[in-house]
Coordinates of C-alpha atoms and ligand atoms in Angstrom, one line a residue:
X1 CA 316.4 19.5 108.6
X2 CA 315.8 23.0 109.7
X3 CA 312.9 24.7 111.4
X4 CA 311.4 27.1 108.8
X5 CA 309.3 29.7 110.5
X6 CA 309.4 32.5 107.9
X7 CA 306.4 31.6 105.9
X8 CA 305.2 35.2 105.6
X9 CA 308.4 35.7 103.5
X10 CA 307.7 32.7 101.2
X11 CA 306.5 29.2 101.4
X12 CA 307.6 25.8 100.1
X13 CA 305.8 24.9 96.8
X14 CA 303.3 22.1 97.2
X15 CA 304.4 18.9 95.4
X16 CA 301.0 19.0 93.5
X17 CA 301.7 22.5 92.4
X18 CA 305.2 21.7 91.2
X19 CA 303.8 18.7 89.3
X20 CA 301.2 20.9 87.6
X21 CA 303.8 23.4 86.6
X22 CA 306.1 20.6 85.2
X23 CA 303.3 19.2 83.1
X24 CA 302.6 22.7 81.6
X25 CA 306.3 23.2 80.9
X26 CA 306.9 19.9 79.2
X27 CA 303.9 18.1 77.8
X28 CA 301.6 21.1 77.5
X29 CA 304.0 23.9 76.6
X30 CA 301.9 25.5 73.8
X31 CA 301.1 29.2 73.7
X32 CA 297.5 29.8 74.6
X33 CA 297.2 32.5 71.9
X34 CA 298.2 30.1 69.1
X35 CA 295.3 29.1 66.8
X36 CA 296.2 25.4 66.3
X37 CA 294.8 22.7 68.5
X38 CA 297.9 22.4 70.7
X39 CA 297.7 26.1 71.6
X40 CA 293.9 26.0 72.0
X41 CA 294.3 23.1 74.5
X42 CA 296.6 25.3 76.5
X43 CA 294.0 28.1 76.3
X44 CA 291.3 25.8 77.6
X45 CA 293.4 24.6 80.5
X46 CA 294.2 28.3 81.3
X47 CA 290.5 29.0 81.5
X48 CA 290.1 26.0 83.9
X49 CA 292.9 27.4 86.1
X50 CA 291.3 30.8 86.1
X51 CA 288.0 29.3 87.2
X52 CA 289.8 27.4 90.1
X53 CA 291.5 30.5 91.3
X54 CA 288.3 32.5 91.0
X55 CA 286.5 29.9 93.1
X56 CA 289.1 30.1 95.8
X57 CA 289.0 33.9 95.8
X58 CA 285.2 34.0 95.7
X59 CA 284.9 36.0 92.5
X60 CA 284.1 35.6 88.8
X61 CA 286.8 34.1 86.5
X62 CA 286.7 37.4 84.4
X63 CA 287.6 39.3 87.5
X64 CA 290.9 37.4 87.8
X65 CA 294.0 39.0 86.1
X66 CA 297.2 37.0 86.4
X67 CA 300.3 39.2 87.3
X68 CA 303.9 38.3 88.2
X69 CA 303.7 39.1 91.9
X70 CA 302.1 41.0 94.7
X71 CA 304.4 44.0 94.1
X72 CA 303.0 44.3 90.6
X73 CA 299.4 44.2 91.8
X74 CA 300.1 46.9 94.4
X75 CA 301.9 49.1 91.8
X76 CA 299.0 48.6 89.3
X77 CA 296.4 49.6 91.9
X78 CA 298.3 52.8 92.7
X79 CA 298.7 53.5 89.0
X80 CA 294.9 53.1 88.6
X81 CA 294.4 55.5 91.5
X82 CA 296.6 58.1 89.8
X83 CA 294.6 57.7 86.6
X84 CA 291.4 58.1 88.6
X85 CA 293.0 61.3 90.0
X86 CA 292.7 63.0 86.7
X87 CA 289.0 63.3 87.4
X88 CA 288.8 63.6 91.2
X89 CA 292.0 65.1 92.5
X90 CA 295.4 64.2 93.7
X91 CA 294.8 62.8 97.2
X92 CA 295.4 59.2 98.3
X93 CA 294.7 57.6 101.7
X94 CA 296.7 54.6 102.9
X95 CA 298.1 53.3 106.2
X96 CA 301.6 53.8 107.7
X97 CA 302.0 50.0 107.8
X98 CA 301.5 49.0 104.2
X99 CA 304.1 46.9 102.3
X100 CA 306.9 48.8 100.5
X101 CA 305.2 47.9 97.2
X102 CA 302.4 50.3 98.2
X103 CA 304.4 52.8 100.1
X104 CA 307.2 53.3 97.5
X105 CA 304.7 53.6 94.7
X106 CA 303.0 56.4 96.7
X107 CA 306.3 58.1 97.4
X108 CA 306.8 58.3 93.6
X109 CA 303.4 60.0 93.2
X110 CA 304.2 62.4 96.0
X111 CA 307.3 63.5 94.1
X112 CA 304.9 64.3 91.3
X113 CA 302.7 66.6 93.5
X114 CA 300.2 64.1 95.0
X115 CA 299.2 64.3 98.7
X116 CA 299.2 61.1 100.7
X117 CA 297.5 60.6 104.1
X118 CA 299.0 57.7 106.0
X119 CA 296.6 56.4 108.7
X120 CA 298.4 55.5 111.9
X121 CA 297.7 52.2 113.6
X122 CA 297.0 51.8 117.4
X123 CA 299.4 49.9 119.6
X124 CA 298.0 46.6 118.4
X125 CA 298.5 47.4 114.8
X126 CA 294.9 48.3 113.8
X127 CA 293.8 51.4 111.9
X128 CA 290.5 52.9 112.8
X129 CA 287.6 53.6 110.4
X130 CA 286.9 56.9 112.2
X131 CA 290.4 58.1 111.2
X132 CA 289.6 57.1 107.6
X133 CA 286.3 59.1 107.7
X134 CA 288.2 62.1 108.9
X135 CA 290.7 61.8 106.2
X136 CA 288.4 61.4 103.2
X137 CA 288.3 64.5 101.0
X138 CA 286.6 65.8 97.8
X139 CA 289.8 65.3 95.9
X140 CA 290.5 61.7 97.3
X141 CA 291.1 59.4 94.3
X142 CA 292.1 56.2 96.0
X143 CA 292.1 54.4 99.3
X144 CA 294.5 51.5 99.8
X145 CA 294.4 49.6 103.0
X146 CA 295.9 46.1 103.5
X147 CA 293.8 43.2 104.8
X148 CA 296.5 41.5 107.0
X149 CA 299.7 43.2 107.9
X150 CA 302.8 41.2 107.0
X151 CA 304.7 41.8 110.2
X152 CA 302.1 41.9 112.9
X153 CA 299.4 39.6 111.4
X154 CA 296.9 42.3 112.4
X155 CA 293.6 42.2 110.4
X156 CA 292.4 45.7 109.2
X157 CA 288.7 46.6 109.1
X158 CA 288.7 46.7 105.3
X159 CA 285.0 46.0 104.8
X160 CA 284.0 48.8 107.1
X161 CA 286.6 51.1 105.5
X162 CA 285.4 50.3 102.0
X163 CA 281.8 50.9 103.1
X164 CA 282.7 54.4 104.5
X165 CA 284.7 55.2 101.4
X166 CA 281.9 54.3 99.0
X167 CA 279.3 56.1 101.2
X168 CA 281.5 59.3 100.8
X169 CA 281.8 58.8 97.1
X170 CA 281.3 55.8 94.8
X171 CA 284.0 57.3 92.5
X172 CA 286.8 56.7 95.0
X173 CA 288.7 53.5 94.1
X174 CA 289.2 51.1 97.0
X175 CA 292.2 48.7 96.9
X176 CA 293.3 46.1 99.4
X177 CA 296.6 44.3 99.5
X178 CA 295.5 40.8 100.5
X179 CA 298.9 39.1 99.9
X180 CA 299.1 37.9 103.6
X181 CA 295.3 37.3 103.9
X182 CA 294.6 35.0 101.0
X183 CA 293.9 31.5 102.4
X184 CA 294.7 32.7 106.0
X185 CA 291.5 34.6 106.7
X186 CA 288.2 33.9 104.9
X187 CA 287.0 36.8 102.7
X188 CA 285.5 37.6 99.3
X189 CA 286.3 40.8 97.4
X190 CA 282.6 41.4 96.9
X191 CA 281.7 40.8 100.5
X192 CA 284.3 43.4 101.5
X193 CA 283.1 45.8 98.8
X194 CA 286.5 46.5 97.3
X195 CA 287.3 47.4 93.7
X196 CA 290.8 46.0 93.6
X197 CA 292.5 43.2 95.5
X198 CA 296.1 41.9 95.3
X199 CA 297.3 38.4 95.9
X200 CA 300.6 36.7 95.5
X201 CA 301.2 33.0 94.8
X202 CA 304.3 32.3 96.7
X203 CA 302.7 32.9 100.1
X204 CA 300.4 29.9 99.7
X205 CA 302.6 27.2 98.3
X206 CA 302.7 28.3 94.6
X207 CA 306.0 29.3 93.0
X208 CA 307.4 32.9 93.1
X209 CA 306.6 34.8 89.9
X210 CA 302.8 34.6 89.9
X211 CA 300.1 36.8 91.4
X212 CA 296.5 37.8 90.9
X213 CA 294.9 41.1 90.6
X214 CA 291.2 41.0 91.3
X215 CA 289.5 43.8 89.3
X216 CA 285.8 44.2 90.1
X217 CA 283.6 43.5 87.0
X218 CA 282.6 46.8 85.3
X219 CA 285.5 48.8 86.7
X220 CA 287.5 50.7 84.0
X221 CA 291.2 50.1 84.7
X222 CA 294.3 51.5 82.9
X223 CA 296.3 48.6 81.4
X224 CA 299.5 47.7 83.2
X225 CA 301.4 46.2 80.3
X226 CA 300.7 47.0 76.7
X227 CA 301.3 44.4 74.0
X228 CA 299.5 41.4 72.6
X229 CA 296.3 42.0 74.5
X230 CA 296.3 39.0 76.9
X231 CA 294.3 39.2 80.2
X232 CA 291.6 41.2 78.6
X233 CA 294.0 43.7 77.1
X234 CA 294.9 45.0 80.6
X235 CA 298.1 42.9 81.3
X236 CA 299.7 41.8 78.0
X237 CA 302.4 39.2 77.9
X238 CA 302.3 35.5 77.1
X239 CA 300.6 33.9 80.1
X240 CA 303.0 32.0 82.4
X241 CA 301.0 28.8 82.2
X242 CA 303.3 26.8 84.4
X243 CA 303.1 29.2 87.3
X244 CA 299.3 29.7 86.7
X245 CA 298.8 25.9 86.8
X246 CA 300.7 25.7 90.1
X247 CA 298.8 28.6 91.5
X248 CA 295.5 26.9 90.7
X249 CA 296.8 23.6 92.3
X250 CA 297.7 25.6 95.4
X251 CA 294.3 27.3 95.5
X252 CA 292.5 24.0 95.2
X253 CA 294.5 22.7 98.2
X254 CA 293.7 25.7 100.3
X255 CA 290.0 25.7 99.2
X256 CA 289.7 22.1 100.3
X257 CA 291.7 22.2 103.5
X258 CA 291.9 25.9 104.4
X259 CA 289.9 25.6 107.6
X260 CA 292.1 22.8 109.0
X261 CA 295.2 24.7 107.9
X262 CA 294.1 27.8 109.7
X263 CA 293.3 25.8 112.9
X264 CA 296.7 24.1 112.7
X265 CA 298.6 27.4 112.3
X266 CA 296.6 29.2 115.1
X267 CA 297.3 26.3 117.4
X268 CA 301.0 26.2 116.7
X269 CA 301.2 30.0 117.2
X270 CA 299.4 29.7 120.5
X271 CA 301.9 27.1 121.7
X272 CA 304.9 29.2 120.4
X273 CA 303.7 32.3 122.3
X274 CA 303.0 30.3 125.5
X275 CA 306.4 28.5 125.5
X276 CA 308.4 31.6 124.5
X277 CA 306.9 33.6 127.3
X278 CA 307.4 30.7 129.8
X279 CA 311.0 29.8 128.8
X280 CA 312.7 32.9 127.4
X281 CA 312.9 35.5 130.3
X282 CA 312.3 39.1 129.2
X283 CA 310.7 38.1 125.9
X284 CA 307.8 40.5 125.0
X285 CA 305.0 39.8 122.6
X286 CA 304.6 42.7 120.2
X287 CA 301.6 41.3 118.4
X288 CA 299.7 38.0 118.8
X289 CA 298.3 38.5 115.3
X290 CA 294.7 38.2 114.3
X291 CA 295.6 36.1 111.3
X292 CA 296.6 32.5 112.3
X293 CA 300.1 32.5 110.7
X294 CA 301.9 35.6 112.0
X295 CA 303.1 36.9 115.3
X296 CA 305.8 39.3 116.4
X297 CA 307.9 39.2 119.6
X298 CA 310.9 41.0 120.9
X299 CA 313.9 40.2 123.1
X300 CA 314.8 43.7 124.2
X301 CA 318.6 44.3 124.4
X302 CA 319.4 41.8 121.7
X303 CA 319.6 43.3 118.2
X304 CA 317.2 41.4 115.9
X305 CA 319.8 40.9 113.2
X306 CA 322.0 39.1 115.7
X307 CA 319.1 36.9 116.9
X308 CA 318.3 36.0 113.3
X309 CA 321.9 35.0 112.7
X310 CA 322.3 33.1 115.9
X311 CA 319.0 31.2 115.3
X312 CA 320.1 30.5 111.8
X313 CA 323.3 28.9 113.2
X314 CA 320.9 26.6 115.2
X315 CA 318.9 25.8 112.0
X316 CA 315.9 28.1 112.7
X317 CA 314.7 30.5 110.1
X318 CA 312.7 33.6 111.3
X319 CA 312.7 37.2 110.2
X320 CA 313.8 40.4 111.8
X321 CA 310.8 42.0 110.1
X322 CA 309.6 42.0 106.5
X323 CA 312.2 40.2 104.4
X324 CA 312.0 43.3 102.1
X325 CA 313.7 45.6 104.6
X326 CA 317.2 44.3 104.3
X327 CA 318.4 45.2 107.8
X328 CA 316.7 48.5 108.2
X329 CA 314.4 48.8 111.3
X330 CA 310.9 48.0 110.2
X331 CA 308.6 51.0 109.6
X332 CA 305.7 48.7 110.8
X333 CA 307.1 48.1 114.2
X334 CA 308.2 51.8 114.4
X335 CA 304.6 52.9 113.6
X336 CA 303.4 51.2 116.8
X337 CA 305.5 53.6 118.8
X338 CA 307.5 50.9 120.6
X339 CA 310.4 51.7 122.9
X340 CA 313.7 51.6 121.0
X341 CA 314.9 48.5 122.9
X342 CA 311.8 46.6 122.0
X343 CA 312.0 47.8 118.4
X344 CA 315.6 46.7 118.0
X345 CA 315.0 43.2 119.3
X346 CA 311.9 42.5 117.2
X347 CA 311.4 39.1 115.4
X348 CA 308.6 38.0 113.1
X349 CA 307.6 34.3 113.4
X350 CA 305.3 32.9 110.7
X351 CA 303.7 29.5 110.2
X352 CA 302.5 27.4 107.3
X353 CA 300.2 24.4 107.2
X354 CA 303.5 22.3 107.1
X355 CA 304.9 23.8 110.3
X356 CA 305.3 21.4 113.2
X357 CA 305.6 21.5 117.0
X358 CA 309.2 20.4 116.5
X359 CA 309.8 23.7 114.6
X360 CA 308.4 25.6 117.5
X361 CA 310.5 23.7 120.0
X362 CA 313.6 24.4 118.0
X363 CA 312.8 28.1 118.0
X364 CA 312.0 28.3 121.8
X365 CA 315.1 26.2 122.7
X366 CA 317.2 28.3 120.3
X367 CA 316.2 31.6 121.8
X368 CA 316.6 30.3 125.4
X369 CA 320.1 29.0 124.5
X370 CA 321.1 32.3 122.9
X371 CA 320.1 34.0 126.2
X372 CA 321.9 31.4 128.4
X373 CA 325.1 31.8 126.3
X374 CA 325.0 35.6 126.6
X375 CA 324.4 35.5 130.4
X376 CA 327.1 32.9 130.8
X377 CA 329.6 34.9 128.6
Ligands
LIG1 N1 302.2 42.9 100.2 C1 302.4 42.2 101.3 C2 301.6 42.5 102.5 C3 303.5 41.3 101.4 O1 303.7 40.6 102.5 C4 304.3 41.1 100.2 C5 305.5 40.2 100.3 O2 306.0 39.9 101.3 C6 304.0 41.8 99.1 C7 303.0 42.7 99.1 C8 304.8 41.6 97.8 O3 304.5 40.4 97.2 P1 305.6 39.8 96.2 O4 306.7 39.2 97.0 O5 304.8 38.7 95.5 O6 306.0 40.8 95.3

């Protein structure tokens, strides 16, 4: 067994979710668009899954659009902003700590003449509504601010930012990337006042390859994929019923047990931070994380890639930042203005409902041993 503490990268699929997927792939493999009874049964089940997901998200079933992943949802939201820009102008506001799925989409728009304002976070990883107010312009078409940051666990003031944006102009689209927030912090899209919200299944125990885009009822959205007209004509493509069934199963589990899961993860994180600081001399906490499942620490003087490898040798999986960065220093940690030594030794630790105290002990003992080995060398 190994200690898996990289649940912000991906999670193990719940057995119930895997079983639901298997049933759709074998017994119930019909195409929901087919007119005969076998296909229509698949369509009926699909509607049931949509209702389950909508309940967990706190929205209407017709506001749920199944996508392939969080990256797709973020790309779609930025594309919608660009479409909106035809009417309002070519300015977008985001934060300096968004996921690459948002930031790279925006870079592509900048190359086409758009202007992007990136709000800077404070030292604890929070952006401030006053900075958003100061950045809003007559030509602003879209605001995209994530709900929970994937490397720091910091919760952004999305509801307040959406309120300010809509008070400035109801025509500005507001998108939030809730990939790391869904299940981990309670929210509803309507309660926050957002137009678009992005979720990914593989962060909550559904398989990779399924996501949800919440699109507020009444909002006119450009389609993402053209074709057979599935998902209300906005996202064509035969529905991946197996992944959707698994996502619905995962949503049902989180809906029923979410509060206990959050308490469990928060408790483990508190133990981890306490023990790491007590037993690993020199360790710094970069971010305790508002969300229960993510925190970031640093062991200055130890390159994080080396720490990740050495921990891996001891059977412990953590990340040197977002798994999407592939060895480059994280733009998120860099945006905090950390000293270089702290930045270079940064590690992200992330929990799931299945994480245990034994996982935490393996991590703490692993880091302490790496340090002892180096001092002794
Ligand atoms: N947004 C955030 C905040 C994420 O953490 C991730 C994945 O790590 C994504 C978007 C991309 O999601 P996916 O891996 O489903 O494409």
